[in-house]
CSV table of N, CA and C and ligand atoms in Angstrom, one decimal:
chain,number,residue,atom,x,y,z
A,1,MET,N,83.0,-1.5,1.0
A,1,MET,CA,82.2,-2.7,1.4
A,1,MET,C,83.0,-3.3,2.6
A,2,VAL,N,82.2,-3.7,3.6
A,2,VAL,CA,82.8,-4.4,4.8
A,2,VAL,C,82.6,-5.9,4.6
A,3,ALA,N,83.6,-6.7,4.8
A,3,ALA,CA,83.5,-8.2,4.6
A,3,ALA,C,82.5,-8.8,5.6
A,4,GLU,N,81.7,-9.8,5.1
A,4,GLU,CA,80.8,-10.6,5.9
A,4,GLU,C,81.5,-11.9,6.3
A,5,PRO,N,81.1,-12.5,7.4
A,5,PRO,CA,81.7,-13.8,7.7
A,5,PRO,C,81.5,-14.9,6.7
A,6,LEU,N,82.5,-15.7,6.4
A,6,LEU,CA,82.3,-16.8,5.4
A,6,LEU,C,81.5,-17.9,6.0
A,7,THR,N,80.4,-18.3,5.4
A,7,THR,CA,79.7,-19.4,5.8
A,7,THR,C,79.3,-20.2,4.5
A,8,ARG,N,79.1,-21.6,4.7
A,8,ARG,CA,78.8,-22.4,3.5
A,8,ARG,C,77.5,-22.0,2.9
A,9,GLU,N,76.6,-21.5,3.7
A,9,GLU,CA,75.3,-21.1,3.1
A,9,GLU,C,75.4,-19.8,2.2
A,10,ALA,N,76.1,-18.9,2.8
A,10,ALA,CA,76.3,-17.6,2.1
A,10,ALA,C,77.1,-17.7,0.8
A,11,PHE,N,78.1,-18.7,0.9
A,11,PHE,CA,79.0,-18.9,-0.2
A,11,PHE,C,78.5,-19.8,-1.3
A,12,ALA,N,77.4,-20.5,-1.0
A,12,ALA,CA,76.9,-21.5,-1.9
A,12,ALA,C,76.7,-21.1,-3.4
A,13,PRO,N,76.3,-19.9,-3.7
A,13,PRO,CA,76.1,-19.5,-5.1
A,13,PRO,C,77.5,-19.4,-5.8
A,14,PHE,N,78.6,-19.5,-5.1
A,14,PHE,CA,79.9,-19.2,-5.7
A,14,PHE,C,80.8,-20.5,-5.7
A,15,GLY,N,80.4,-21.5,-4.8
A,15,GLY,CA,81.2,-22.7,-4.7
A,15,GLY,C,81.1,-23.2,-3.3
A,16,GLU,N,82.1,-23.9,-2.8
A,16,GLU,CA,82.0,-24.5,-1.5
A,16,GLU,C,83.0,-24.0,-0.5
A,17,VAL,N,82.7,-24.1,0.8
A,17,VAL,CA,83.6,-23.8,1.9
A,17,VAL,C,84.2,-25.1,2.3
A,18,ILE,N,85.5,-25.1,2.4
A,18,ILE,CA,86.3,-26.4,2.8
A,18,ILE,C,86.7,-26.2,4.3
A,19,GLU,N,85.9,-26.9,5.1
A,19,GLU,CA,86.2,-26.8,6.6
A,19,GLU,C,85.6,-28.0,7.3
A,20,ALA,N,86.3,-28.3,8.4
A,20,ALA,CA,85.9,-29.5,9.2
A,20,ALA,C,84.7,-29.0,10.1
A,21,SER,N,83.5,-28.9,9.4
A,21,SER,CA,82.3,-28.4,10.1
A,21,SER,C,81.4,-29.6,10.4
A,22,ASP,N,80.6,-29.5,11.5
A,22,ASP,CA,79.7,-30.5,11.8
A,22,ASP,C,78.6,-30.6,10.7
A,23,ALA,N,78.4,-29.5,10.0
A,23,ALA,CA,77.4,-29.5,8.9
A,23,ALA,C,77.9,-30.3,7.7
A,24,ALA,N,79.2,-30.6,7.6
A,24,ALA,CA,79.7,-31.5,6.5
A,24,ALA,C,79.4,-32.9,6.8
A,25,HIS,N,79.4,-33.7,5.7
A,25,HIS,CA,79.3,-35.2,5.9
A,25,HIS,C,80.6,-35.7,6.5
A,26,HIS,N,80.6,-36.2,7.7
A,26,HIS,CA,81.8,-36.7,8.3
A,26,HIS,C,81.6,-38.0,9.1
A,27,PHE,N,82.6,-38.8,9.2
A,27,PHE,CA,82.5,-40.1,9.8
A,27,PHE,C,83.9,-40.5,10.3
A,28,THR,N,83.9,-41.4,11.3
A,28,THR,CA,85.1,-41.8,12.0
A,28,THR,C,85.8,-43.0,11.2
A,29,ILE,N,87.1,-42.9,11.0
A,29,ILE,CA,87.9,-43.9,10.4
A,29,ILE,C,89.1,-44.2,11.2
A,30,ASN,N,89.9,-45.1,10.6
A,30,ASN,CA,91.2,-45.5,11.3
A,30,ASN,C,91.0,-46.0,12.7
A,31,GLY,N,90.0,-46.8,12.9
A,31,GLY,CA,89.9,-47.4,14.2
A,31,GLY,C,89.5,-46.4,15.3
A,32,GLY,N,88.9,-45.3,14.9
A,32,GLY,CA,88.5,-44.3,15.9
A,32,GLY,C,89.4,-43.2,16.1
A,33,ASN,N,90.6,-43.3,15.4
A,33,ASN,CA,91.6,-42.2,15.6
A,33,ASN,C,91.3,-41.0,14.8
A,34,THR,N,90.6,-41.1,13.7
A,34,THR,CA,90.5,-40.0,12.7
A,34,THR,C,89.1,-39.7,12.3
A,35,GLU,N,88.7,-38.5,12.2
A,35,GLU,CA,87.4,-38.1,11.7
A,35,GLU,C,87.6,-37.6,10.2
A,36,ARG,N,86.8,-38.2,9.3
A,36,ARG,CA,86.9,-37.8,7.9
A,36,ARG,C,85.8,-36.9,7.5
A,37,TYR,N,86.2,-35.7,7.1
A,37,TYR,CA,85.2,-34.7,6.6
A,37,TYR,C,85.2,-34.8,5.1
A,38,HIS,N,84.2,-35.4,4.6
A,38,HIS,CA,84.2,-36.1,3.3
A,38,HIS,C,83.7,-35.3,2.1
A,39,ASP,N,84.4,-35.3,1.0
A,39,ASP,CA,83.9,-34.8,-0.3
A,39,ASP,C,83.4,-33.4,-0.1
A,40,LEU,N,84.3,-32.5,0.3
A,40,LEU,CA,83.9,-31.1,0.6
A,40,LEU,C,83.8,-30.1,-0.5
A,41,ALA,N,84.4,-30.5,-1.7
A,41,ALA,CA,84.4,-29.5,-2.8
A,41,ALA,C,84.3,-30.2,-4.1
A,42,LYS,N,83.6,-29.6,-5.1
A,42,LYS,CA,83.4,-30.1,-6.4
A,42,LYS,C,84.6,-29.6,-7.3
A,43,ILE,N,85.7,-30.4,-7.3
A,43,ILE,CA,86.9,-30.1,-8.1
A,43,ILE,C,86.6,-30.4,-9.5
A,44,ASP,N,86.8,-29.4,-10.4
A,44,ASP,CA,86.4,-29.6,-11.8
A,44,ASP,C,87.5,-29.1,-12.7
A,45,ALA,N,88.1,-30.1,-13.4
A,45,ALA,CA,89.2,-29.8,-14.4
A,45,ALA,C,88.7,-29.9,-15.8
A,46,GLY,N,87.4,-30.1,-16.0
A,46,GLY,CA,86.8,-30.2,-17.3
A,46,GLY,C,87.2,-31.5,-18.0
A,47,PRO,N,86.7,-31.8,-19.2
A,47,PRO,CA,86.9,-33.1,-19.9
A,47,PRO,C,88.3,-33.3,-20.3
A,48,ASP,N,89.1,-32.2,-20.5
A,48,ASP,CA,90.4,-32.4,-21.1
A,48,ASP,C,91.5,-31.8,-20.2
A,49,GLY,N,91.2,-31.5,-19.0
A,49,GLY,CA,92.2,-30.9,-18.1
A,49,GLY,C,92.6,-31.9,-17.0
A,50,ARG,N,93.6,-31.5,-16.2
A,50,ARG,CA,94.1,-32.4,-15.2
A,50,ARG,C,94.1,-31.6,-13.9
A,51,VAL,N,93.7,-32.2,-12.8
A,51,VAL,CA,93.7,-31.5,-11.5
A,51,VAL,C,95.2,-31.5,-11.0
A,52,ILE,N,95.6,-30.3,-10.6
A,52,ILE,CA,96.9,-30.1,-10.0
A,52,ILE,C,96.8,-29.5,-8.6
A,53,VAL,N,97.9,-29.7,-7.9
A,53,VAL,CA,98.0,-29.1,-6.5
A,53,VAL,C,99.2,-28.2,-6.5
A,54,SER,N,99.1,-27.0,-6.1
A,54,SER,CA,100.2,-26.0,-6.0
A,54,SER,C,100.1,-25.3,-4.6
A,55,ILE,N,101.2,-24.6,-4.3
A,55,ILE,CA,101.2,-23.7,-3.1
A,55,ILE,C,101.4,-22.3,-3.6
A,56,PHE,N,100.5,-21.4,-3.1
A,56,PHE,CA,100.6,-20.0,-3.4
A,56,PHE,C,101.1,-19.3,-2.1
A,57,ARG,N,102.1,-18.6,-2.1
A,57,ARG,CA,102.6,-17.8,-1.0
A,57,ARG,C,102.3,-16.4,-1.2
A,58,GLY,N,101.2,-15.9,-0.5
A,58,GLY,CA,100.7,-14.6,-0.7
A,58,GLY,C,101.3,-13.5,0.2
A,59,GLN,N,101.7,-12.4,-0.3
A,59,GLN,CA,102.0,-11.3,0.6
A,59,GLN,C,100.8,-10.6,1.2
A,60,PRO,N,100.8,-10.1,2.4
A,60,PRO,CA,99.6,-9.5,3.0
A,60,PRO,C,99.2,-8.3,2.2
A,61,ARG,N,97.9,-8.1,2.1
A,61,ARG,CA,97.4,-6.9,1.5
A,61,ARG,C,97.0,-5.8,2.5
A,62,ALA,N,97.2,-4.6,2.2
A,62,ALA,CA,96.9,-3.5,3.1
A,62,ALA,C,95.4,-3.2,3.0
A,63,LEU,N,94.8,-2.8,4.1
A,63,LEU,CA,93.4,-2.4,4.1
A,63,LEU,C,93.2,-1.0,4.4
A,64,PRO,N,92.2,-0.3,3.9
A,64,PRO,CA,91.2,-0.9,3.0
A,64,PRO,C,91.8,-1.2,1.6
A,65,PHE,N,91.3,-2.2,1.0
A,65,PHE,CA,91.9,-2.6,-0.3
A,65,PHE,C,91.0,-2.2,-1.5
A,66,PRO,N,91.6,-1.6,-2.5
A,66,PRO,CA,90.8,-1.2,-3.7
A,66,PRO,C,90.7,-2.4,-4.7
A,67,VAL,N,89.5,-2.9,-4.8
A,67,VAL,CA,89.2,-3.9,-5.8
A,67,VAL,C,89.0,-3.2,-7.2
A,68,GLU,N,89.9,-3.4,-8.1
A,68,GLU,CA,89.8,-2.8,-9.4
A,68,GLU,C,89.5,-3.8,-10.5
A,69,MET,N,89.8,-5.1,-10.3
A,69,MET,CA,89.6,-6.1,-11.3
A,69,MET,C,89.1,-7.4,-10.7
A,70,MET,N,88.5,-8.2,-11.6
A,70,MET,CA,88.1,-9.6,-11.2
A,70,MET,C,88.5,-10.5,-12.3
A,71,GLU,N,88.6,-11.8,-11.9
A,71,GLU,CA,89.0,-12.8,-12.9
A,71,GLU,C,88.1,-14.0,-12.8
A,72,ARG,N,88.1,-14.9,-13.8
A,72,ARG,CA,87.4,-16.1,-13.7
A,72,ARG,C,88.2,-17.2,-14.5
A,73,HIS,N,87.9,-18.5,-14.1
A,73,HIS,CA,88.6,-19.6,-14.8
A,73,HIS,C,87.5,-20.4,-15.5
A,74,PRO,N,87.3,-20.1,-16.8
A,74,PRO,CA,86.1,-20.7,-17.5
A,74,PRO,C,86.2,-22.2,-17.7
A,75,LEU,N,87.4,-22.8,-17.5
A,75,LEU,CA,87.6,-24.2,-17.9
A,75,LEU,C,87.7,-25.1,-16.6
A,76,GLY,N,87.6,-24.5,-15.4
A,76,GLY,CA,87.8,-25.4,-14.2
A,76,GLY,C,87.6,-24.6,-13.0
A,77,SER,N,87.5,-25.3,-11.9
A,77,SER,CA,87.3,-24.7,-10.5
A,77,SER,C,88.7,-24.3,-10.0
A,78,GLN,N,88.7,-23.6,-8.9
A,78,GLN,CA,90.0,-23.3,-8.2
A,78,GLN,C,89.7,-23.2,-6.7
A,79,ALA,N,90.5,-24.0,-6.0
A,79,ALA,CA,90.3,-24.1,-4.5
A,79,ALA,C,91.5,-23.5,-3.8
A,80,PHE,N,91.3,-22.8,-2.7
A,80,PHE,CA,92.3,-22.2,-1.9
A,80,PHE,C,92.2,-22.8,-0.5
A,81,VAL,N,93.2,-23.4,0.1
A,81,VAL,CA,93.1,-23.9,1.5
A,81,VAL,C,94.3,-23.3,2.2
A,82,PRO,N,94.0,-22.4,3.2
A,82,PRO,CA,95.1,-21.8,3.9
A,82,PRO,C,95.9,-22.8,4.8
A,83,THR,N,97.2,-22.7,4.8
A,83,THR,CA,98.0,-23.6,5.6
A,83,THR,C,98.9,-22.8,6.6
A,84,SER,N,98.8,-21.4,6.6
A,84,SER,CA,99.5,-20.6,7.6
A,84,SER,C,98.7,-20.2,8.8
A,85,GLY,N,97.4,-20.4,8.7
A,85,GLY,CA,96.6,-20.2,9.9
A,85,GLY,C,95.9,-18.8,10.0
A,86,GLY,N,96.3,-17.9,9.0
A,86,GLY,CA,95.7,-16.6,9.1
A,86,GLY,C,94.5,-16.4,8.3
A,87,PRO,N,93.8,-15.2,8.5
A,87,PRO,CA,92.5,-14.9,7.8
A,87,PRO,C,92.9,-14.4,6.4
A,88,TYR,N,91.9,-14.4,5.5
A,88,TYR,CA,92.1,-13.8,4.2
A,88,TYR,C,90.7,-13.3,3.7
A,89,LEU,N,90.8,-12.5,2.7
A,89,LEU,CA,89.5,-12.0,2.1
A,89,LEU,C,89.2,-12.8,0.8
A,90,VAL,N,87.9,-12.9,0.6
A,90,VAL,CA,87.4,-13.6,-0.6
A,90,VAL,C,86.4,-12.7,-1.2
A,91,VAL,N,86.6,-12.3,-2.5
A,91,VAL,CA,85.8,-11.3,-3.2
A,91,VAL,C,85.2,-12.1,-4.4
A,92,VAL,N,83.9,-12.2,-4.5
A,92,VAL,CA,83.4,-13.0,-5.6
A,92,VAL,C,82.2,-12.3,-6.2
A,93,ALA,N,81.8,-12.8,-7.4
A,93,ALA,CA,80.6,-12.4,-8.1
A,93,ALA,C,80.1,-13.6,-8.9
A,94,PRO,N,78.8,-13.7,-9.2
A,94,PRO,CA,78.3,-14.9,-9.9
A,94,PRO,C,78.9,-15.1,-11.2
A,95,ALA,N,79.0,-16.4,-11.7
A,95,ALA,CA,79.5,-16.7,-13.0
A,95,ALA,C,78.5,-16.0,-14.0
A,96,GLY,N,79.0,-15.8,-15.2
A,96,GLY,CA,78.2,-15.1,-16.2
A,96,GLY,C,78.8,-13.8,-16.7
A,97,ASP,N,77.9,-12.8,-16.9
A,97,ASP,CA,78.4,-11.5,-17.4
A,97,ASP,C,79.4,-10.9,-16.5
A,98,PRO,N,80.4,-10.1,-17.1
A,98,PRO,CA,81.3,-9.5,-16.2
A,98,PRO,C,80.6,-8.6,-15.1
A,99,PRO,N,81.1,-8.7,-13.9
A,99,PRO,CA,80.4,-8.1,-12.8
A,99,PRO,C,80.6,-6.6,-12.7
A,100,GLY,N,79.6,-5.9,-12.1
A,100,GLY,CA,79.7,-4.5,-11.7
A,100,GLY,C,79.9,-4.5,-10.2
A,101,ALA,N,80.2,-3.3,-9.7
A,101,ALA,CA,80.5,-3.1,-8.3
A,101,ALA,C,79.3,-3.7,-7.5
A,102,GLU,N,78.1,-3.6,-8.0
A,102,GLU,CA,76.9,-4.0,-7.2
A,102,GLU,C,76.8,-5.5,-7.1
A,103,ASP,N,77.6,-6.2,-8.0
A,103,ASP,CA,77.5,-7.7,-8.0
A,103,ASP,C,78.4,-8.4,-7.0
A,104,LEU,N,79.3,-7.6,-6.4
A,104,LEU,CA,80.4,-8.2,-5.6
A,104,LEU,C,79.9,-8.6,-4.2
A,105,ARG,N,80.4,-9.7,-3.7
A,105,ARG,CA,80.2,-10.1,-2.3
A,105,ARG,C,81.6,-10.2,-1.7
A,106,VAL,N,81.8,-9.8,-0.5
A,106,VAL,CA,83.1,-9.8,0.2
A,106,VAL,C,83.0,-10.6,1.4
A,107,PHE,N,83.8,-11.7,1.6
A,107,PHE,CA,83.8,-12.5,2.8
A,107,PHE,C,85.1,-12.5,3.5
A,108,LEU,N,85.1,-12.5,4.8
A,108,LEU,CA,86.3,-12.7,5.6
A,108,LEU,C,86.4,-14.2,6.0
A,109,ALA,N,87.4,-14.8,5.5
A,109,ALA,CA,87.6,-16.3,5.8
A,109,ALA,C,88.6,-16.5,6.9
A,110,ARG,N,88.2,-17.4,7.8
A,110,ARG,CA,89.2,-17.8,8.9
A,110,ARG,C,90.3,-18.6,8.4
A,111,GLY,N,91.3,-18.7,9.1
A,111,GLY,CA,92.5,-19.5,8.7
A,111,GLY,C,92.2,-21.0,8.7
A,112,ASP,N,91.0,-21.4,9.2
A,112,ASP,CA,90.7,-22.9,9.1
A,112,ASP,C,89.6,-23.1,8.1
A,113,GLN,N,89.4,-22.2,7.2
A,113,GLN,CA,88.4,-22.3,6.2
A,113,GLN,C,89.0,-22.2,4.8
A,114,GLY,N,88.8,-23.1,3.9
A,114,GLY,CA,89.2,-23.0,2.5
A,114,GLY,C,88.0,-22.6,1.7
A,115,VAL,N,88.2,-22.3,0.4
A,115,VAL,CA,87.1,-22.0,-0.5
A,115,VAL,C,87.4,-22.7,-1.8
A,116,ASN,N,86.4,-23.1,-2.5
A,116,ASN,CA,86.5,-23.6,-3.9
A,116,ASN,C,85.6,-22.8,-4.8
A,117,TYR,N,86.2,-22.1,-5.7
A,117,TYR,CA,85.5,-21.3,-6.7
A,117,TYR,C,85.0,-22.2,-7.8
A,118,GLY,N,83.7,-22.2,-8.0
A,118,GLY,CA,83.2,-23.0,-9.1
A,118,GLY,C,83.7,-22.5,-10.4
A,119,ARG,N,83.6,-23.3,-11.4
A,119,ARG,CA,84.0,-23.0,-12.8
A,119,ARG,C,83.3,-21.7,-13.2
A,120,GLY,N,84.1,-20.7,-13.7
A,120,GLY,CA,83.5,-19.5,-14.2
A,120,GLY,C,83.1,-18.4,-13.2
A,121,VAL,N,83.2,-18.8,-11.9
A,121,VAL,CA,82.8,-17.8,-10.9
A,121,VAL,C,83.9,-16.7,-10.8
A,122,TRP,N,83.4,-15.4,-10.9
A,122,TRP,CA,84.3,-14.3,-10.8
A,122,TRP,C,84.9,-14.2,-9.4
A,123,HIS,N,86.2,-13.9,-9.3
A,123,HIS,CA,86.8,-13.7,-8.0
A,123,HIS,C,88.0,-12.8,-8.1
A,124,HIS,N,88.4,-12.2,-7.0
A,124,HIS,CA,89.7,-11.4,-7.0
A,124,HIS,C,90.8,-12.4,-6.7
A,125,PRO,N,92.0,-12.2,-7.3
A,125,PRO,CA,93.2,-13.0,-6.9
A,125,PRO,C,93.4,-12.8,-5.4
A,126,LEU,N,94.2,-13.8,-5.0
A,126,LEU,CA,94.5,-14.0,-3.5
A,126,LEU,C,94.6,-12.7,-2.7
A,127,LEU,N,93.9,-12.7,-1.6
A,127,LEU,CA,93.9,-11.5,-0.7
A,127,LEU,C,94.3,-12.0,0.7
A,128,ALA,N,95.6,-12.2,0.9
A,128,ALA,CA,96.0,-12.6,2.2
A,128,ALA,C,96.1,-11.4,3.1
A,129,LEU,N,95.9,-11.6,4.4
A,129,LEU,CA,95.9,-10.6,5.4
A,129,LEU,C,96.9,-10.9,6.5
A,130,ASP,N,97.3,-10.0,7.3
A,130,ASP,CA,98.1,-10.1,8.5
A,130,ASP,C,99.5,-10.6,8.3
A,131,GLY,N,99.9,-11.3,7.3
A,131,GLY,CA,101.3,-11.7,7.1
A,131,GLY,C,101.4,-12.6,5.9
A,132,VAL,N,102.6,-12.9,5.6
A,132,VAL,CA,102.8,-13.8,4.4
A,132,VAL,C,102.1,-15.1,4.7
A,133,SER,N,101.3,-15.6,3.7
A,133,SER,CA,100.4,-16.7,4.0
A,133,SER,C,100.5,-17.7,2.8
A,134,ASP,N,100.6,-19.0,3.2
A,134,ASP,CA,100.6,-20.1,2.2
A,134,ASP,C,99.2,-20.6,2.1
A,135,PHE,N,98.9,-21.0,0.8
A,135,PHE,CA,97.7,-21.7,0.5
A,135,PHE,C,97.9,-22.9,-0.4
A,136,LEU,N,97.3,-24.0,-0.1
A,136,LEU,CA,97.3,-25.1,-1.0
A,136,LEU,C,96.2,-24.7,-2.1
A,137,VAL,N,96.6,-24.8,-3.3
A,137,VAL,CA,95.7,-24.4,-4.4
A,137,VAL,C,95.4,-25.6,-5.3
A,138,ILE,N,94.2,-26.0,-5.5
A,138,ILE,CA,93.8,-27.1,-6.3
A,138,ILE,C,93.0,-26.6,-7.5
A,139,ASP,N,93.7,-26.7,-8.7
A,139,ASP,CA,92.9,-26.2,-9.9
A,139,ASP,C,93.4,-27.0,-11.1
A,140,ARG,N,93.2,-26.4,-12.3
A,140,ARG,CA,93.3,-27.2,-13.5
A,140,ARG,C,94.5,-26.8,-14.3
A,141,LYS,N,95.1,-27.9,-14.9
A,141,LYS,CA,96.2,-27.7,-15.9
A,141,LYS,C,95.7,-28.3,-17.2
A,142,GLY,N,95.8,-27.6,-18.3
A,142,GLY,CA,95.3,-28.1,-19.5
A,142,GLY,C,95.4,-27.1,-20.6
A,143,GLU,N,94.9,-27.5,-21.8
A,143,GLU,CA,94.9,-26.6,-23.0
A,143,GLU,C,93.8,-25.5,-22.8
A,144,GLY,N,94.1,-24.5,-23.6
A,144,GLY,CA,93.0,-23.4,-23.6
A,144,GLY,C,93.2,-22.3,-22.6
A,145,PRO,N,92.8,-21.2,-22.9
A,145,PRO,CA,92.9,-20.0,-22.0
A,145,PRO,C,92.0,-20.2,-20.8
A,146,ASN,N,92.5,-20.2,-19.6
A,146,ASN,CA,91.7,-20.4,-18.5
A,146,ASN,C,91.7,-19.3,-17.4
A,147,CYS,N,91.9,-18.1,-17.9
A,147,CYS,CA,91.9,-17.0,-17.0
A,147,CYS,C,91.4,-15.7,-17.7
A,148,ASP,N,90.2,-15.3,-17.5
A,148,ASP,CA,89.6,-14.1,-18.1
A,148,ASP,C,89.7,-13.0,-17.0
A,149,GLU,N,90.1,-11.8,-17.4
A,149,GLU,CA,90.2,-10.7,-16.4
A,149,GLU,C,89.3,-9.6,-16.9
A,150,VAL,N,88.7,-8.9,-15.9
A,150,VAL,CA,87.9,-7.7,-16.3
A,150,VAL,C,88.2,-6.6,-15.3
A,151,THR,N,88.3,-5.4,-15.8
A,151,THR,CA,88.5,-4.2,-15.0
A,151,THR,C,87.1,-3.7,-14.6
A,152,LEU,N,86.9,-3.4,-13.3
A,152,LEU,CA,85.6,-2.9,-12.9
A,152,LEU,C,85.5,-1.4,-13.3
A,153,ALA,N,84.2,-1.1,-13.6
A,153,ALA,CA,83.9,0.3,-14.1
A,153,ALA,C,84.2,1.3,-12.9
A,154,GLU,N,84.0,0.8,-11.7
A,154,GLU,CA,84.4,1.6,-10.6
A,154,GLU,C,85.1,0.8,-9.5
A,155,THR,N,86.1,1.4,-8.9
A,155,THR,CA,86.9,0.7,-7.9
A,155,THR,C,86.0,0.6,-6.6
A,156,VAL,N,86.1,-0.6,-6.0
A,156,VAL,CA,85.4,-0.9,-4.8
A,156,VAL,C,86.3,-1.1,-3.6
A,157,LEU,N,86.2,-0.2,-2.6
A,157,LEU,CA,87.1,-0.3,-1.4
A,157,LEU,C,86.5,-1.3,-0.5
A,158,ILE,N,87.3,-2.3,-0.1
A,158,ILE,CA,86.8,-3.3,0.8
A,158,ILE,C,87.6,-3.2,2.1
A,159,ASP,N,87.0,-3.6,3.2
A,159,ASP,CA,87.6,-3.5,4.5
A,159,ASP,C,87.0,-4.6,5.4
A,160,VAL,N,87.6,-4.6,6.6
A,160,VAL,CA,87.2,-5.7,7.6
A,160,VAL,C,86.9,-5.0,8.9
A,161,ASN,N,85.8,-5.4,9.5
A,161,ASN,CA,85.4,-4.9,10.9
A,161,ASN,C,85.9,-5.9,11.9
A,162,ARG,N,87.1,-5.7,12.5
A,162,ARG,CA,87.5,-6.7,13.5
A,162,ARG,C,87.7,-6.2,14.9
B,1,UGC,N1,96.5,-16.6,-11.6
B,1,UGC,C1,96.5,-17.5,-10.6
B,1,UGC,O1,97.0,-18.6,-10.7
B,1,UGC,N2,95.9,-17.0,-9.4
B,1,UGC,C2,94.6,-16.5,-9.5
B,1,UGC,O2,93.8,-17.4,-10.3
B,1,UGC,C3,94.0,-16.4,-8.1
B,1,UGC,O3,92.8,-16.6,-8.0
B,1,UGC,O4,94.8,-16.1,-7.2
B,2,NI,NI1,91.9,-17.5,-9.7
């Protein structure tokens, strides 16, 4: 599978794209100095969880990459915002039954785009490209198992057309 460009419309079934886009609700603050891109993602820690902020430092993945498993967080959302400026891959499938190869969507995210996976949305763990990459990660801390993993019946090779 070749990655498609990440857009808020294409990603809508899986969550939100976090970017300073004119399509977002934005307005000027701080006496004209600053533009606020407002309320970009539905952060969900559930009724008994707490929202936490972490940094993931990901090693670059080699392409083409074999997707052999997917995971989901049934108790909360998970957001990744790149802070190193490089691109990364986002592999997702709709929340619900464990995905098959035919359910996957693969997106190429720019270094100025973040993503928020909605609660229960299947995704592959971090897929940094080009170099060691840091990401601000906003997700849930709390009781209960919050990471289900599934092995795909068939491996899916993903790549990028650049
Ligand atoms: N396990 C963990 O914290 N990371 C994954 O959830 C991921 O999506 O990278
Ligand atoms: Ni995750």
